[in-house]
Amino acid sequence: EDKVVQSPLSLVVHEGDTVTLNCSYEVTNFRSLLWYKQEKKAPTFLFMLTSSGIEKKSGRLSSILDKKELFSILNITATQTGDSAIYLCAVASHNFNKFYFGSGTKLNVKP
Amino acid sequence: EAGVAQSPRYKIIEKRQSVAFWCNPISGHATLYWYQQILGQGPKLLIQFQNNGVVDDSQLPKDRFSAERLKGVDSTLKIQPAKLEDSAVYLCASSRDRAEGQYFGPGTRLTVT
């Protein structure tokens, strides 16, 4: 059965801390891994990773994929209260016909 | 650029009733997705359209759920009859290409009593 597992389930940090969120997957016919940030309702797209070992970076956020060990990490440096959200990991498979989401990591950044 | 539009935003119905949700994707986006997100879980893909054709509907409960995108633009998702376990947020998303990130609408929160 295809699955995406995220850890930790929730995390509480203080502003300025650095956090690492994990996503592991067991999905046949893997194509890409995607990260989303979900505040309130609608997830917003952060990154798409297709190749191993190539870091994607956007401001204080960065992510990398390891296709051999079947996992990805999302790093957030110098966290701010605005980073508080649920971070979702998704895997695209079968030529982008199927998408599997993890349950998310709930990040709470305290002032 | 206008985002993905969905309506209604909230809906409360009794079990065995029917309900329909509407989605208008970002202009020019060929791919449209419907997801079901139950509280505390990640979104579950119900159906993916490429223009007006179905790419994948393997997780759509076809005995009660149906979806269409007749003109390859906006889409409707219907549930008939609804069950208590259908209570969830229904998210619509679109992308310019299937190999790109998806843009999500605000969702419709459905409560079945």
mmCIF file of C-alpha atoms in Angstrom:
data_model
loop_
_atom_site.group_PDB
_atom_site.id
_atom_site.type_symbol
_atom_site.label_atom_id
_atom_site.label_comp_id
_atom_site.label_asym_id
_atom_site.label_seq_id
_atom_site.Cartn_x
_atom_site.Cartn_y
_atom_site.Cartn_z
ATOM 1 C CA GLU A 1 0.000 0.000 0.000
ATOM 2 C CA ASP A 2 1.363 3.411 -0.961
ATOM 3 C CA LYS A 3 1.962 5.663 2.017
ATOM 4 C CA VAL A 4 3.549 8.918 3.087
ATOM 5 C CA VAL A 5 4.545 9.370 6.728
ATOM 6 C CA GLN A 6 5.475 12.669 8.300
ATOM 7 C CA SER A 7 7.212 13.291 11.594
ATOM 8 C CA PRO A 8 6.941 14.715 14.097
ATOM 9 C CA LEU A 9 3.164 15.074 14.247
ATOM 10 C CA SER A 10 3.517 18.379 16.033
ATOM 11 C CA LEU A 11 6.278 20.676 17.132
ATOM 12 C CA VAL A 12 6.475 23.733 19.382
ATOM 13 C CA VAL A 13 9.458 26.052 19.042
ATOM 14 C CA HIS A 14 10.362 29.659 19.842
ATOM 15 C CA GLU A 15 11.032 32.389 17.349
ATOM 16 C CA GLY A 16 14.540 32.195 15.981
ATOM 17 C CA ASP A 17 14.820 28.424 16.332
ATOM 18 C CA THR A 18 15.643 26.163 13.392
ATOM 19 C CA VAL A 19 13.326 23.230 12.698
ATOM 20 C CA THR A 20 13.568 20.123 10.556
ATOM 21 C CA LEU A 21 10.442 18.358 9.344
ATOM 22 C CA ASN A 22 10.605 14.830 7.998
ATOM 23 C CA CYS A 23 8.741 12.989 5.274
ATOM 24 C CA SER A 24 9.269 9.343 4.372
ATOM 25 C CA TYR A 25 7.441 7.496 1.650
ATOM 26 C CA GLU A 26 6.714 4.101 0.190
ATOM 27 C CA VAL A 27 5.126 4.800 -3.165
ATOM 28 C CA THR A 28 5.394 2.817 -6.369
ATOM 29 C CA ASN A 29 6.366 4.611 -9.568
ATOM 30 C CA PHE A 30 7.609 7.703 -7.725
ATOM 31 C CA ARG A 31 7.831 10.886 -9.783
ATOM 32 C CA SER A 32 8.169 13.837 -7.400
ATOM 33 C CA LEU A 33 7.783 14.957 -3.807
ATOM 34 C CA LEU A 34 6.016 18.190 -2.959
ATOM 35 C CA TRP A 35 5.819 20.315 0.177
ATOM 36 C CA TYR A 36 2.852 22.514 1.063
ATOM 37 C CA LYS A 37 2.076 24.918 3.901
ATOM 38 C CA GLN A 38 -1.495 24.827 5.197
ATOM 39 C CA GLU A 39 -2.802 27.733 7.215
ATOM 40 C CA LYS A 40 -6.505 27.644 8.039
ATOM 41 C CA LYS A 41 -7.821 25.907 4.934
ATOM 42 C CA ALA A 42 -5.991 26.025 1.605
ATOM 43 C CA PRO A 43 -2.524 24.480 1.242
ATOM 44 C CA THR A 44 -0.002 26.678 -0.540
ATOM 45 C CA PHE A 45 2.747 25.189 -2.678
ATOM 46 C CA LEU A 46 6.322 25.440 -1.409
ATOM 47 C CA PHE A 47 8.608 23.071 -3.306
ATOM 48 C CA MET A 48 8.670 20.259 -5.807
ATOM 49 C CA LEU A 49 11.633 17.868 -5.624
ATOM 50 C CA THR A 50 12.389 15.350 -8.324
ATOM 51 C CA SER A 51 16.135 14.667 -8.119
ATOM 52 C CA SER A 52 18.103 13.362 -5.174
ATOM 53 C CA GLY A 53 20.601 15.565 -3.400
ATOM 54 C CA ILE A 54 19.631 18.870 -4.979
ATOM 55 C CA GLU A 55 18.566 21.398 -2.386
ATOM 56 C CA LYS A 56 15.700 23.718 -3.157
ATOM 57 C CA LYS A 57 15.691 26.995 -1.276
ATOM 58 C CA SER A 58 13.260 29.837 -0.811
ATOM 59 C CA GLY A 59 14.189 32.430 1.770
ATOM 60 C CA ARG A 60 14.443 30.716 5.146
ATOM 61 C CA LEU A 61 12.975 27.466 3.838
ATOM 62 C CA SER A 62 14.942 24.712 2.165
ATOM 63 C CA SER A 63 14.297 21.102 1.249
ATOM 64 C CA ILE A 64 16.158 18.115 -0.056
ATOM 65 C CA LEU A 65 15.188 14.686 -1.336
ATOM 66 C CA ASP A 66 16.916 11.333 -0.853
ATOM 67 C CA LYS A 67 15.466 8.847 -3.359
ATOM 68 C CA LYS A 68 17.670 6.010 -2.137
ATOM 69 C CA GLU A 69 16.462 6.230 1.457
ATOM 70 C CA LEU A 70 12.977 7.408 0.401
ATOM 71 C CA PHE A 71 12.704 10.547 2.456
ATOM 72 C CA SER A 72 12.784 14.314 2.334
ATOM 73 C CA ILE A 73 13.382 17.022 4.895
ATOM 74 C CA LEU A 74 12.092 20.554 5.100
ATOM 75 C CA ASN A 75 14.238 22.993 7.056
ATOM 76 C CA ILE A 76 13.072 26.333 8.373
ATOM 77 C CA THR A 77 15.731 28.615 9.834
ATOM 78 C CA ALA A 78 15.171 31.639 12.078
ATOM 79 C CA THR A 79 11.513 30.695 12.565
ATOM 80 C CA GLN A 80 8.872 33.401 12.892
ATOM 81 C CA THR A 81 5.346 33.253 14.306
ATOM 82 C CA GLY A 82 4.084 33.469 10.724
ATOM 83 C CA ASP A 83 5.630 30.062 10.066
ATOM 84 C CA SER A 84 3.027 28.494 12.367
ATOM 85 C CA ALA A 85 1.017 26.152 10.145
ATOM 86 C CA ILE A 86 0.605 22.541 9.140
ATOM 87 C CA TYR A 87 3.272 21.429 6.696
ATOM 88 C CA LEU A 88 2.131 18.755 4.266
ATOM 89 C CA CYS A 89 4.270 16.410 2.239
ATOM 90 C CA ALA A 90 2.863 14.816 -0.918
ATOM 91 C CA VAL A 91 4.236 12.289 -3.379
ATOM 92 C CA ALA A 92 3.292 12.167 -7.042
ATOM 93 C CA SER A 93 3.388 8.787 -8.739
ATOM 94 C CA HIS A 94 2.380 7.033 -11.947
ATOM 95 C CA ASN A 95 3.346 9.898 -14.222
ATOM 96 C CA PHE A 96 1.596 12.430 -11.961
ATOM 97 C CA ASN A 97 -1.687 10.544 -12.169
ATOM 98 C CA LYS A 98 -1.760 9.917 -8.414
ATOM 99 C CA PHE A 99 -0.898 12.057 -5.407
ATOM 100 C CA TYR A 100 -0.517 10.826 -1.842
ATOM 101 C CA PHE A 101 -0.404 13.235 1.085
ATOM 102 C CA GLY A 102 0.952 12.670 4.573
ATOM 103 C CA SER A 103 -1.030 13.749 7.618
ATOM 104 C CA GLY A 104 1.163 16.767 8.140
ATOM 105 C CA THR A 105 3.364 18.255 10.845
ATOM 106 C CA LYS A 106 1.747 20.983 12.923
ATOM 107 C CA LEU A 107 4.326 23.657 13.723
ATOM 108 C CA ASN A 108 3.663 26.216 16.441
ATOM 109 C CA VAL A 109 6.191 29.035 16.713
ATOM 110 C CA LYS A 110 5.906 30.973 19.958
ATOM 111 C CA PRO A 111 7.080 34.567 20.312
ATOM 112 C CA GLU B 1 -4.189 36.592 -11.188
ATOM 113 C CA ALA B 2 -7.384 35.331 -9.575
ATOM 114 C CA GLY B 3 -7.049 32.192 -7.483
ATOM 115 C CA VAL B 4 -9.093 29.017 -7.473
ATOM 116 C CA ALA B 5 -12.715 29.795 -6.613
ATOM 117 C CA GLN B 6 -14.991 27.403 -4.755
ATOM 118 C CA SER B 7 -18.567 27.593 -3.570
ATOM 119 C CA PRO B 8 -20.254 27.238 -1.240
ATOM 120 C CA ARG B 9 -17.775 27.763 1.585
ATOM 121 C CA TYR B 10 -19.894 25.902 4.113
ATOM 122 C CA LYS B 11 -22.708 23.391 3.806
ATOM 123 C CA ILE B 12 -24.716 21.477 6.379
ATOM 124 C CA ILE B 13 -26.983 18.663 5.204
ATOM 125 C CA GLU B 14 -28.677 15.633 6.667
ATOM 126 C CA LYS B 15 -27.558 12.126 5.782
ATOM 127 C CA ARG B 16 -29.094 10.734 2.623
ATOM 128 C CA GLN B 17 -29.455 14.230 1.144
ATOM 129 C CA SER B 18 -27.493 15.313 -1.910
ATOM 130 C CA VAL B 19 -25.017 18.159 -2.252
ATOM 131 C CA ALA B 20 -22.961 19.747 -5.020
ATOM 132 C CA PHE B 21 -19.765 21.750 -4.922
ATOM 133 C CA TRP B 22 -18.467 24.066 -7.616
ATOM 134 C CA CYS B 23 -14.904 24.955 -8.557
ATOM 135 C CA ASN B 24 -13.466 27.444 -11.026
ATOM 136 C CA PRO B 25 -9.719 26.943 -11.542
ATOM 137 C CA ILE B 26 -7.097 29.548 -12.322
ATOM 138 C CA SER B 27 -7.443 30.716 -15.907
ATOM 139 C CA GLY B 28 -5.366 28.636 -18.284
ATOM 140 C CA HIS B 29 -4.841 25.751 -15.863
ATOM 141 C CA ALA B 30 -5.499 22.517 -17.718
ATOM 142 C CA THR B 31 -5.435 20.217 -14.705
ATOM 143 C CA LEU B 32 -8.070 20.247 -11.992
ATOM 144 C CA TYR B 33 -8.171 18.145 -8.821
ATOM 145 C CA TRP B 34 -10.761 17.411 -6.167
ATOM 146 C CA TYR B 35 -9.542 16.386 -2.718
ATOM 147 C CA GLN B 36 -11.303 15.306 0.459
ATOM 148 C CA GLN B 37 -9.637 16.347 3.698
ATOM 149 C CA ILE B 38 -10.977 14.811 6.885
ATOM 150 C CA LEU B 39 -10.061 16.611 10.101
ATOM 151 C CA GLY B 40 -6.554 15.699 11.228
ATOM 152 C CA GLN B 41 -5.618 13.999 7.962
ATOM 153 C CA GLY B 42 -3.886 15.029 4.781
ATOM 154 C CA PRO B 43 -5.898 15.631 1.597
ATOM 155 C CA LYS B 44 -7.010 12.538 -0.289
ATOM 156 C CA LEU B 45 -7.201 12.823 -4.066
ATOM 157 C CA LEU B 46 -10.668 11.945 -5.332
ATOM 158 C CA ILE B 47 -10.387 12.776 -9.008
ATOM 159 C CA GLN B 48 -8.016 14.474 -11.438
ATOM 160 C CA PHE B 49 -9.079 16.049 -14.735
ATOM 161 C CA GLN B 50 -6.850 17.017 -17.629
ATOM 162 C CA ASN B 51 -8.974 19.492 -19.614
ATOM 163 C CA ASN B 52 -12.346 17.693 -19.715
ATOM 164 C CA GLY B 53 -10.962 14.156 -19.471
ATOM 165 C CA VAL B 54 -10.539 12.078 -16.309
ATOM 166 C CA VAL B 55 -6.920 11.172 -15.564
ATOM 167 C CA ASP B 56 -7.546 9.270 -12.344
ATOM 168 C CA ASP B 57 -10.626 8.609 -10.238
ATOM 169 C CA SER B 58 -9.459 5.471 -8.471
ATOM 170 C CA GLN B 59 -10.253 6.843 -5.000
ATOM 171 C CA LEU B 60 -13.636 8.326 -5.875
ATOM 172 C CA PRO B 61 -16.497 6.355 -4.226
ATOM 173 C CA LYS B 62 -18.418 6.059 -7.455
ATOM 174 C CA ASP B 63 -21.559 4.638 -5.866
ATOM 175 C CA ARG B 64 -22.257 8.045 -4.336
ATOM 176 C CA PHE B 65 -19.759 10.578 -5.698
ATOM 177 C CA SER B 66 -19.638 11.994 -9.208
ATOM 178 C CA ALA B 67 -17.685 14.794 -10.822
ATOM 179 C CA GLU B 68 -17.648 16.493 -14.168
ATOM 180 C CA ARG B 69 -15.707 19.136 -16.031
ATOM 181 C CA LEU B 70 -17.725 19.310 -19.205
ATOM 182 C CA LYS B 71 -16.118 22.290 -20.946
ATOM 183 C CA GLY B 72 -12.651 21.781 -19.514
ATOM 184 C CA VAL B 73 -12.903 24.824 -17.260
ATOM 185 C CA ASP B 74 -15.053 24.767 -14.131
ATOM 186 C CA SER B 75 -16.055 21.573 -12.367
ATOM 187 C CA THR B 76 -18.779 20.189 -10.127
ATOM 188 C CA LEU B 77 -18.456 17.474 -7.487
ATOM 189 C CA LYS B 78 -21.672 15.836 -6.299
ATOM 190 C CA ILE B 79 -22.477 13.511 -3.417
ATOM 191 C CA GLN B 80 -25.728 11.578 -3.497
ATOM 192 C CA PRO B 81 -26.730 10.293 -0.994
ATOM 193 C CA ALA B 82 -24.467 11.740 1.687
ATOM 194 C CA LYS B 83 -23.253 9.710 4.660
ATOM 195 C CA LEU B 84 -22.002 10.893 8.038
ATOM 196 C CA GLU B 85 -18.435 9.925 7.086
ATOM 197 C CA ASP B 86 -18.512 12.380 4.172
ATOM 198 C CA SER B 87 -18.126 15.242 6.644
ATOM 199 C CA ALA B 88 -14.884 16.879 5.550
ATOM 200 C CA VAL B 89 -13.387 19.827 3.727
ATOM 201 C CA TYR B 90 -13.551 19.426 -0.039
ATOM 202 C CA LEU B 91 -10.635 21.128 -1.714
ATOM 203 C CA CYS B 92 -10.312 21.956 -5.373
ATOM 204 C CA ALA B 93 -6.897 22.595 -6.868
ATOM 205 C CA SER B 94 -5.547 23.392 -10.302
ATOM 206 C CA SER B 95 -2.204 23.417 -12.034
ATOM 207 C CA ARG B 96 -0.940 24.629 -15.369
ATOM 208 C CA ASP B 97 0.681 21.273 -15.946
ATOM 209 C CA ARG B 98 0.403 18.000 -14.011
ATOM 210 C CA ALA B 99 4.138 18.089 -13.304
ATOM 211 C CA GLU B 100 3.866 21.404 -11.447
ATOM 212 C CA GLY B 101 2.721 22.441 -7.994
ATOM 213 C CA GLN B 102 -0.989 22.739 -7.388
ATOM 214 C CA TYR B 103 -2.895 25.866 -6.363
ATOM 215 C CA PHE B 104 -5.693 25.193 -3.922
ATOM 216 C CA GLY B 105 -9.009 26.939 -3.442
ATOM 217 C CA PRO B 106 -10.384 27.883 0.001
ATOM 218 C CA GLY B 107 -12.377 24.654 0.260
ATOM 219 C CA THR B 108 -15.946 23.788 1.190
ATOM 220 C CA ARG B 109 -16.573 22.527 4.695
ATOM 221 C CA LEU B 110 -19.322 19.892 4.564
ATOM 222 C CA THR B 111 -21.084 18.727 7.701
ATOM 223 C CA VAL B 112 -23.434 15.765 7.406
ATOM 224 C CA THR B 113 -25.785 15.317 10.373
#
